[in-house]
C-alpha cells in the first residue's frame, strides 16, 4: 500500500488524476521571474534597516553568510527537483526520505510558513500608512487596516484563481518593475551624497559585536528576504524543464544595505544604529534626503514589490497545501485540482483563511519574518537529509545533477542548524514549540488515516527530527544568543555544529533503512508513487508508479 494514501482501492487513481491536472506551463523564464519576484519582495524595503539596527555596518557580513546558505541549499534543492519534479516538492521530499513523522512535522512547518504571505501584506500596509495613517499605528494593524489587508488577500487569491499561464504572465510583468526600482534606489541614494566614515564611526564596524551579525540573519529578516530562491522548485510539477537552474543572487541586497548604511542622516545616529527606526525605511529616508520623486516611486513600489511576492506566495502556498493533502496531513479533498485552469482552488481558499488568521496576532513585518525565517531553515534542513538519504540508497534514482552533493548535503544541514540557533532564544522559544506541536497532528493522523501501521516503526524512523528540535531548544536556552549564557560562545555554536553533524548521519541511516524496509514490504519509494510531473506518463524514480 503506498505510504501516503489511505486504505481503499480508489484513492490512488483519484490522486493520480488530480496530479495530471496540474498544468506544465512554466518554462525557464517564468521560473526565473518567480525566483526574482519572491526574492525581491518586502525584504528589500525593510531588511536593510532591521539588519543595521541589529548589527550595524557588520550586517554586510550577514548578507554574505545568507548568500552562502542560499548556494548550499539551492544545490540540494536543484538535485531534488531534478530527481523528483513535483508540485509542492519541499513538502513531499521529506516524506519520501524519512517517513510519516518527519513528513508531518515538516508539512506542519510549511503550513505555518503561509505566514510569509501575511508578512508581504503587512509590508504593504506599513508603507501605505504614509498615505492612510488610519490603517497602521503603534507597530500593528488597526481594525481598518486589518479589513484592508483582508481585502487585499482576497484579491491576490482571486488573481491566482485562474490559469497557471495567466499567473506567469502577470508575474513576469511585475518582476521587471520590481528589479528596476531597487537599482534606481541604490543609484539615487548614493548619488545624493554619502558619509564616508560610516564603517568606523558610531561604535565601529561591529558596534554590537560580531555575534550580532549572526542574530541579524533571522531577526533582521535576512533569511526571510533571500528565501525566495526555492520557489521555482515548488512549481517543478508545472514546468516543462525542471532541470534548469534558477539564479538567486544577494548582490542587490548588499547594494541596498550599503546605500542605507552610508546615506542615513547623521542626526539619526545619536543613539547608534539601534536608534534608526522607520515604519517605511527607504521611503522615509528618501524624504529626509529631499528625494521626493524617489519617495513617491518607493511608496508605489511598496505595493508592487510585496504585492508581487504575495501573489507568488499565494500560488506557492496552494501548491504546499496541495502536497500536504497528497501526504494525508490535510483532508484529501483539498488536493482537488480544477480541470480547466489546472489550479488547486480548494487549497487557495484554505490558505486565504490561514493568511487572515496570521495577520491577527502579529503586529508588523519583523514580528512575522523572525519566526518565518526559522520555519524556512528547518524545511531546508529536512531537504538536506532527504538528499542524503536518496544518495545513500542505490534504488532511489538520484539524478546526479549536482556534483559533490555528498558533502554539500551535510554541510547545508549544519549551516541551517546554526542559523536557527543564531536567531536567538527570543524567537526560538516560540518557533520550535510551534513546530513540535505538529506531533499532535501526527498522532491524530495515526489514529485515523494510518490505522494498522506500526507506530513504533514510524517513531523510530523520524525520532531524529524530534530530538533535533528539542536539542536546539535546550541549547538555545543554555547558549549566548539571548539565552541564559550557561554555555558561552564559541562553545555553544561548536556544540550545535557537532550535534547537527551527528543528527544528520543518524537521519540518513534511519531514512535509508526506512526505504529498504518499505521496498522489501512490496512497495516502492514511500510517498505514494504519484507520477513524475516532468515526464509524461513517468513515475517518480524509485516509486511504485515508476518502478
C-alpha atoms as one frame of an Amber mdcrd trajectory, in Angstrom:
protein
   0.000   0.000   0.000   1.584   3.361  -0.920   2.572   5.056   2.258   0.763
   8.337   1.769  -2.611   7.034   0.674  -5.392   5.766   2.880  -6.844   2.355
   2.513  -9.273   1.975  -0.308  -8.796   0.988  -3.915  -9.997   4.246  -5.405
  -7.585   6.520  -3.581  -4.542   6.075  -5.807  -6.333   6.508  -9.171  -8.081
   9.604  -7.799  -4.783  11.084  -6.616  -3.140  10.335  -9.965  -5.991  12.073
 -11.767  -5.580  15.234  -9.693  -1.786  15.229 -10.234  -2.230  15.048 -14.019
  -4.437  18.166 -13.947  -1.551  20.373 -12.843  -0.576  22.335 -15.946   3.031
  22.161 -17.171   3.000  25.709 -18.498   6.012  27.237 -16.720   9.233  27.487
 -18.708  12.709  28.748 -17.791  11.977  32.491 -17.925   8.723  32.106 -15.987
  10.567  30.204 -13.231  13.369  32.772 -13.195  10.771  35.535 -12.795   9.159
  33.578  -9.945  12.533  33.388  -8.182  13.249  37.101  -8.569   9.693  38.065
  -7.665   9.820  36.034  -4.478  13.298  37.302  -3.509  12.630  40.966  -4.279
   9.563  41.365  -2.096   9.126  43.201   1.167  12.612  42.197   2.290  14.384
  44.917   0.343  12.051  47.532   1.833  12.751  46.592   5.463  15.657  44.183
   5.964  18.432  46.759   5.440  17.112  48.830   8.365  16.423  45.951  10.747
  19.785  44.336   9.943  21.539  47.675  10.602  19.654  48.048  13.899  20.799
  44.587  14.945  24.417  44.534  13.749  25.383  47.989  12.458  27.661  48.027
   9.383  28.634  44.421  10.119  25.227  43.484   8.691  27.066  43.351   5.357
  28.680  40.127   6.576  25.234  38.745   7.407  24.161  39.115   3.784  27.299
  37.298   2.609  26.583  34.465   5.066  22.974  34.275   3.878  24.223  34.097
   0.292  26.461  31.147   1.223  23.486  29.339   2.760  21.439  30.031  -0.382
  24.106  28.450  -2.563  24.295  25.306  -0.418  20.543  24.841  -0.065  19.865
  25.737  -3.704  22.248  22.988  -4.831  20.458  20.466  -2.618  17.043  21.525
  -3.896  18.127  21.577  -7.541  19.144  17.928  -7.181  15.844  17.041  -5.517
  13.840  18.992  -8.090  15.706  17.318 -10.947  15.240  13.824  -9.462  11.651
  14.259  -8.301   9.888  17.181 -10.024   6.594  17.558  -8.229   4.179  20.292
  -7.167   4.986  21.278  -3.563   8.201  19.264  -3.579   9.551  20.688  -0.320
   6.611  19.023   1.433   6.912  15.708  -0.398  10.666  15.007  -0.320  10.979
  14.656   3.492   8.051  12.204   3.465   9.724  10.106   0.767  13.031  10.039
   2.632  12.110   9.857   6.315   8.569   8.645   6.695   5.336   9.944   8.100
   6.555  11.583  11.333   9.149  13.779   9.605   6.759  14.420   6.719   4.088
  15.596   9.139   6.377  17.887  11.165   7.858  19.441   8.036   4.394  19.727
   6.491   3.161  21.447   9.646   6.090  23.888   9.397   5.241  24.572   5.770
   1.612  25.212   6.678   2.765  27.696   9.337   5.048  29.358   6.794   1.937
  30.590   4.970   2.518  33.474   7.375   5.222  34.651   4.975   2.491  35.871
   2.649   0.947  37.691   5.598   4.313  39.430   6.053   4.173  40.748   2.492
   0.682  42.108   3.062   1.785  43.648   6.365   4.628  45.378   4.487   2.159
  46.930   2.058   0.099  48.188   4.996   3.139  49.743   6.710   4.152  51.722
   3.616   0.530  52.555   2.762   0.245  54.069   6.231   2.151  57.063   4.804
  -0.996  57.973   2.853  -3.599  56.242   5.027  -2.464  56.770   8.637  -5.558
  55.066   9.984  -4.528  51.573   8.845  -1.244  51.128  10.726  -0.475  52.578
  14.130   1.857  51.755  17.021   3.566  48.865  15.222   0.378  46.972  14.363
  -2.612  46.984  12.049  -5.721  48.837  13.161  -9.185  47.339  12.695  -9.480
  49.327   9.459  -6.035  48.137   8.396  -6.981  44.523   9.052 -10.033  44.976
   6.846  -7.908  46.432   4.025  -5.333  43.639   4.435  -8.081  41.022   4.257
  -9.491  42.596   1.086  -6.009  42.544  -0.449  -5.609  38.863   0.484  -8.909
  38.100  -1.257  -7.763  39.997  -4.369  -4.465  38.071  -4.555  -6.326  34.790
  -4.155  -8.749  35.798  -6.928  -5.834  36.572  -9.268  -4.440  33.078  -8.611
  -7.850  31.516  -9.175  -7.413  31.220 -12.900  -4.735  29.605 -15.068  -1.046
  28.977 -14.403  -0.179  30.698 -17.676  -2.011  33.883 -16.593  -0.127  33.757
 -13.285   3.209  33.559 -15.135   2.412  36.469 -17.480   1.363  38.785 -14.659
   4.390  37.806 -12.582   6.808  38.394 -15.492   5.417  41.921 -15.913   5.687
  42.717 -12.190   9.234  41.355 -11.973  10.604  43.923 -14.418   9.337  46.794
 -12.254  10.427  45.104  -9.026  14.021  44.744 -10.184  14.287  48.228 -11.696
  13.141  50.172  -8.610  15.773  48.832  -6.151  18.505  49.541  -8.711  17.265
  53.122  -9.126  17.023  53.450  -5.338  20.663  52.464  -4.778  21.889  54.803
  -7.512  19.775  57.764  -6.332  20.661  57.411  -2.641  24.386  57.140  -3.259
  24.299  59.996  -5.777  22.638  62.236  -3.175  25.814  62.170  -1.095  27.169
  59.745   1.442  29.050  59.691   4.736  32.459  58.133   4.222  33.107  57.224
   7.863  30.103  55.007   8.377  32.086  51.758   8.598  34.157  53.081  11.503
  32.043  55.761  13.243  29.242  55.242  15.797  30.841  52.282  17.526  32.868
  50.929  14.626  32.183  48.262  12.046  30.630  45.870  14.581  29.248  48.136
  17.344  27.243  45.321  18.934  29.824  42.574  18.413  30.234  40.125  15.573
  27.738  37.752  17.180  25.083  40.326  16.272  25.780  39.523  12.589  24.503
  36.038  13.286  21.409  37.263  15.126  20.591  39.541  12.177  20.213  36.541
   9.870  16.762  35.640  11.197  15.880  38.529  13.496  16.848  41.139  10.910
  14.777  39.475   8.206  17.787  38.470   6.061  16.971  34.753   5.797  13.353
  35.620   5.073  14.401  38.075   2.366  16.558  35.638   0.394  14.265  32.654
   0.895  12.550  33.160  -2.467  15.225  31.255  -4.396  13.483  27.946  -3.623
  10.071  28.952  -5.028  10.653  27.573  -8.570  11.321  24.117  -7.128   7.815
  24.010  -5.668   6.476  24.707  -9.162   8.595  21.913 -10.647   5.441  19.839
 -11.171   4.223  22.540 -13.563   7.362  23.303 -15.516   8.334  21.931 -18.886
  12.015  21.620 -17.895  12.587  21.333 -14.129  16.312  20.620 -14.562  17.123
  24.245 -15.413  18.865  26.041 -12.590  17.458  29.279 -11.249  19.748  32.230
 -10.443  19.399  33.687  -6.964  21.769  36.471  -6.030  22.129  38.620  -2.919
  24.159  41.324  -4.676  21.104  43.581  -4.901  20.558  43.262  -1.149  24.203
  44.018  -0.440  23.950  47.162  -2.570  20.786  48.249  -0.743  22.465  47.640
   2.627  25.437  49.776   1.574  23.124  52.547   0.364  21.200  52.534   3.636
  24.312  52.474   5.829  26.057  55.328   4.013  23.109  57.678   3.476  21.218
  57.669   6.803  21.436  61.270   8.101  23.961  61.834  10.863  21.281  63.372
  13.110  19.536  59.988  13.430  22.600  58.215  14.803  22.825  59.988  18.138
  21.881  56.741  19.898  23.739  54.487  17.467  22.212  52.172  14.895  19.611
  50.985  17.411  18.055  54.442  17.199  17.395  54.318  13.439  13.746  53.361
  13.228  11.305  53.963  10.354   7.877  52.497   9.622   8.709  52.694   5.888
  12.546  52.787   5.803  13.565  53.678   2.253  10.514  55.857   1.619  11.136
  57.986   4.714  14.886  58.041   4.095  14.277  59.441   0.596  12.067  62.167
   2.065  14.769  63.116   4.598  17.238  63.432   1.732  14.789  65.625  -0.250
  14.428  62.974  -2.945  10.682  63.430  -3.230  10.456  61.812  -6.660  12.233
  58.718  -5.302   9.980  58.640  -2.260   6.890  58.695  -4.493   8.358  55.853
  -6.578   9.200  53.840  -3.455   5.764  54.199  -1.936   4.273  52.987  -5.223
   6.721  50.092  -5.367   5.857  49.243  -1.761   2.619  47.918  -3.202   4.180
  46.269  -6.271   7.163  44.513  -4.639   5.425  42.923  -1.641   2.264  42.571
  -3.706   4.157  40.642  -6.376   5.791  38.415  -3.765   2.452  37.880  -2.017
   0.995  36.995  -5.434   3.705  34.352  -5.866   3.313  33.355  -2.205  -0.407
  32.662  -2.555   0.296  30.426  -5.546   3.186  28.729  -3.733   1.137  28.172
  -0.582  -1.578  26.498  -2.665   0.991  24.017  -4.033   2.186  23.337  -0.487
  -1.360  22.732   0.754  -1.985  20.526  -2.289   1.109  18.487  -1.387   0.064
  18.282   2.272  -3.292  16.876   1.178  -1.414  14.413  -1.022   0.663  13.430
   2.021  -2.525  12.914   4.036  -1.615  15.629   6.545  -4.691  17.574   5.406
  -8.007  16.184   4.108  -7.532  14.749   0.635 -10.375  16.811  -0.802  -8.014
  19.816  -0.578  -5.951  18.118  -3.282  -8.696  18.693  -5.856  -7.380  20.476
  -8.961  -9.880  22.369 -11.114  -9.678  20.745 -14.536  -9.912  23.777 -16.836
  -7.450  26.047 -15.007  -5.128  23.419 -13.511  -5.297  25.246 -10.133  -5.856
  23.595  -6.706  -8.624  26.029  -5.804  -9.705  24.493  -2.512  -6.120  24.832
  -1.300  -6.247  28.516  -2.271  -9.326  29.059  -0.106  -7.750  27.355   2.937
  -4.604  29.437   2.625  -6.636  32.620   2.391  -8.102  31.776   5.798  -4.643
  30.996   7.251  -3.218  34.302   5.954  -6.022  36.294   7.580  -5.594  34.405
  10.875  -1.841  35.103  10.788  -2.442  38.834  10.407  -4.335  38.947  13.715
  -1.700  38.239  16.441   1.436  39.705  14.817   1.968  43.433  14.857   4.330
  44.170  11.988   6.690  42.844   9.353   9.624  41.997  11.637   7.425  40.119
  14.111   6.294  37.768  11.364   9.556  37.249   9.493  11.614  36.479  12.610
   9.534  33.351  13.153   9.159  32.593   9.427  12.940  32.587   8.945  13.262
  29.729  11.432  10.476  27.779   9.712  12.241  28.071   6.354  15.569  26.972
   7.837  14.022  23.837   9.332  12.496  22.996   5.944  15.938  23.432   4.345
  17.458  21.089   6.932  14.866  18.383   6.193  15.528  18.748   2.444  19.268
  18.248   3.048  18.500  14.992   4.887  16.255  13.874   2.001  19.113  14.454
  -0.459  21.482  12.497   1.790  19.041   9.590   2.060  18.489   9.373  -1.693
  22.243   9.451  -2.294  22.809   6.655   0.235  20.053   4.457  -1.183  21.027
   2.923  -4.550  17.412   2.300  -5.555  16.111   5.835  -5.083  17.105   7.116
  -8.531  19.070  10.317  -7.859  19.714  12.459 -10.907  23.403  13.177 -10.220
  22.791  16.750 -11.385  24.892  18.396  -8.634  28.494  17.168  -8.157  29.794
  16.999  -4.598  26.342  16.576  -3.071  27.665  14.017  -0.571  29.447  16.785
   1.325  27.109  19.644   0.339  24.079  17.974   1.988  25.562  17.559   5.495
  27.213  20.986   5.404  23.941  22.662   4.396  22.187  20.814   7.253  24.741
  22.060   9.777  24.651  25.631   8.423  20.838  25.654   8.583  21.002  24.391
  12.188  23.467  27.135  13.112  21.286  29.802  11.509  18.291  28.556  13.504
  20.328  28.660  16.715  21.721  32.122  15.989  18.220  33.574  15.621  18.190
  33.578  19.423  16.134  32.351  22.334  13.586  35.150  21.984  12.389  33.776
  18.625  13.123  30.072  19.139  11.103  29.776  22.328   8.094  30.455  20.084
   9.128  28.902  16.749  10.405  25.493  17.913   7.460  24.627  20.191   5.157
  25.644  17.319   6.867  23.058  15.094   6.823  20.402  17.828   3.059  20.927
  18.077   2.969  19.014  14.794   3.425  15.873  16.915  -0.231  16.196  17.875
  -1.147  16.285  14.176   0.946  13.160  13.586  -0.655  11.247  16.467  -4.112
  12.279  15.301  -3.337  11.068  11.781  -2.012   7.772  13.076  -5.305   7.053
  14.789  -7.264   7.646  11.565  -5.524   7.565   8.175  -2.627   5.395   9.412
  -4.596   2.813  11.371  -2.873  -0.571  11.317   0.626   0.776  10.604   3.106
   0.277  13.480   3.542   3.488  15.438   6.852   2.279  16.899   8.384   1.948
  13.421   7.259   5.454  12.427   8.655   6.937  15.648  11.941   5.075  15.229
  12.387   6.397  11.686  11.526  10.027  12.441  12.787  10.381  16.012  15.866
  12.270  14.799  13.807  15.366  13.965  12.098  15.459  17.369  15.464  15.051
  19.119  16.968  17.721  16.852  14.231  20.246  17.706  14.385  19.525  21.448
  18.184  19.755  21.374  18.108  23.108  19.554  15.601  24.433  22.091  17.761
  23.311  25.017  20.991  24.688  23.512  19.267  27.979  22.718  18.153  28.304
  26.341  21.665  27.467  27.598  23.565  29.483  24.991  24.754  33.034  24.479
  22.228  34.173  21.853  19.600  35.570  24.148  19.726  32.507  26.406  20.980
  32.059  29.945  24.664  32.147  28.924  25.478  28.934  30.785  27.070  27.678
  27.553  29.277  30.587  26.447  30.458  31.493  22.942  32.006  29.991  20.882
  31.375  26.656  22.605  27.634  26.986  22.083  27.943  27.267  18.278  30.537
  24.463  18.189  28.177  22.240  20.193  25.354  22.980  17.756  27.603  22.094
  14.796  28.780  18.807  16.330  25.234  17.855  17.325  23.901  18.699  13.862
  26.518  16.508  12.141  25.604  13.597  14.400  21.864  14.085  13.837  22.333
  14.333  10.054  24.085  10.962   9.761  21.576   9.402  12.172  18.761  10.739
   9.981  20.356   9.415   6.774  20.850   5.965   8.294  17.263   5.862   9.574
  15.906   7.050   6.223  17.919   4.503   4.258  16.588   1.697   6.463  13.069
   3.096   6.002  13.411   2.964   2.207  14.856  -0.548   2.276  12.134  -1.885
   4.564   9.357  -0.246   2.547  10.731  -1.658  -0.691  11.074  -5.088   0.863
   7.461  -4.967   2.021   6.323  -4.797  -1.584   6.105  -1.059  -2.117   8.279
   1.354  -3.984   9.610   4.577  -2.661   7.339   5.639   0.204   5.159   8.550
  -0.564   2.585   7.158  -2.873   4.348   6.896  -6.197   2.459   9.705  -7.876
   3.581  10.445 -11.404   6.662  12.426 -12.248   5.221  15.686 -13.499   8.301
  16.402 -15.508   7.921  13.406 -17.804   4.526  12.455 -19.201   3.477   9.056
 -18.085   6.543   8.596 -15.955   6.808   7.723 -12.324   8.895   9.148  -9.561
  12.297   7.476  -9.675  12.186   4.558  -7.321   8.480   4.945  -6.681   5.798
   2.352  -7.054   4.486   4.130 -10.117   7.841   4.415 -11.765   9.492   1.146
 -10.750
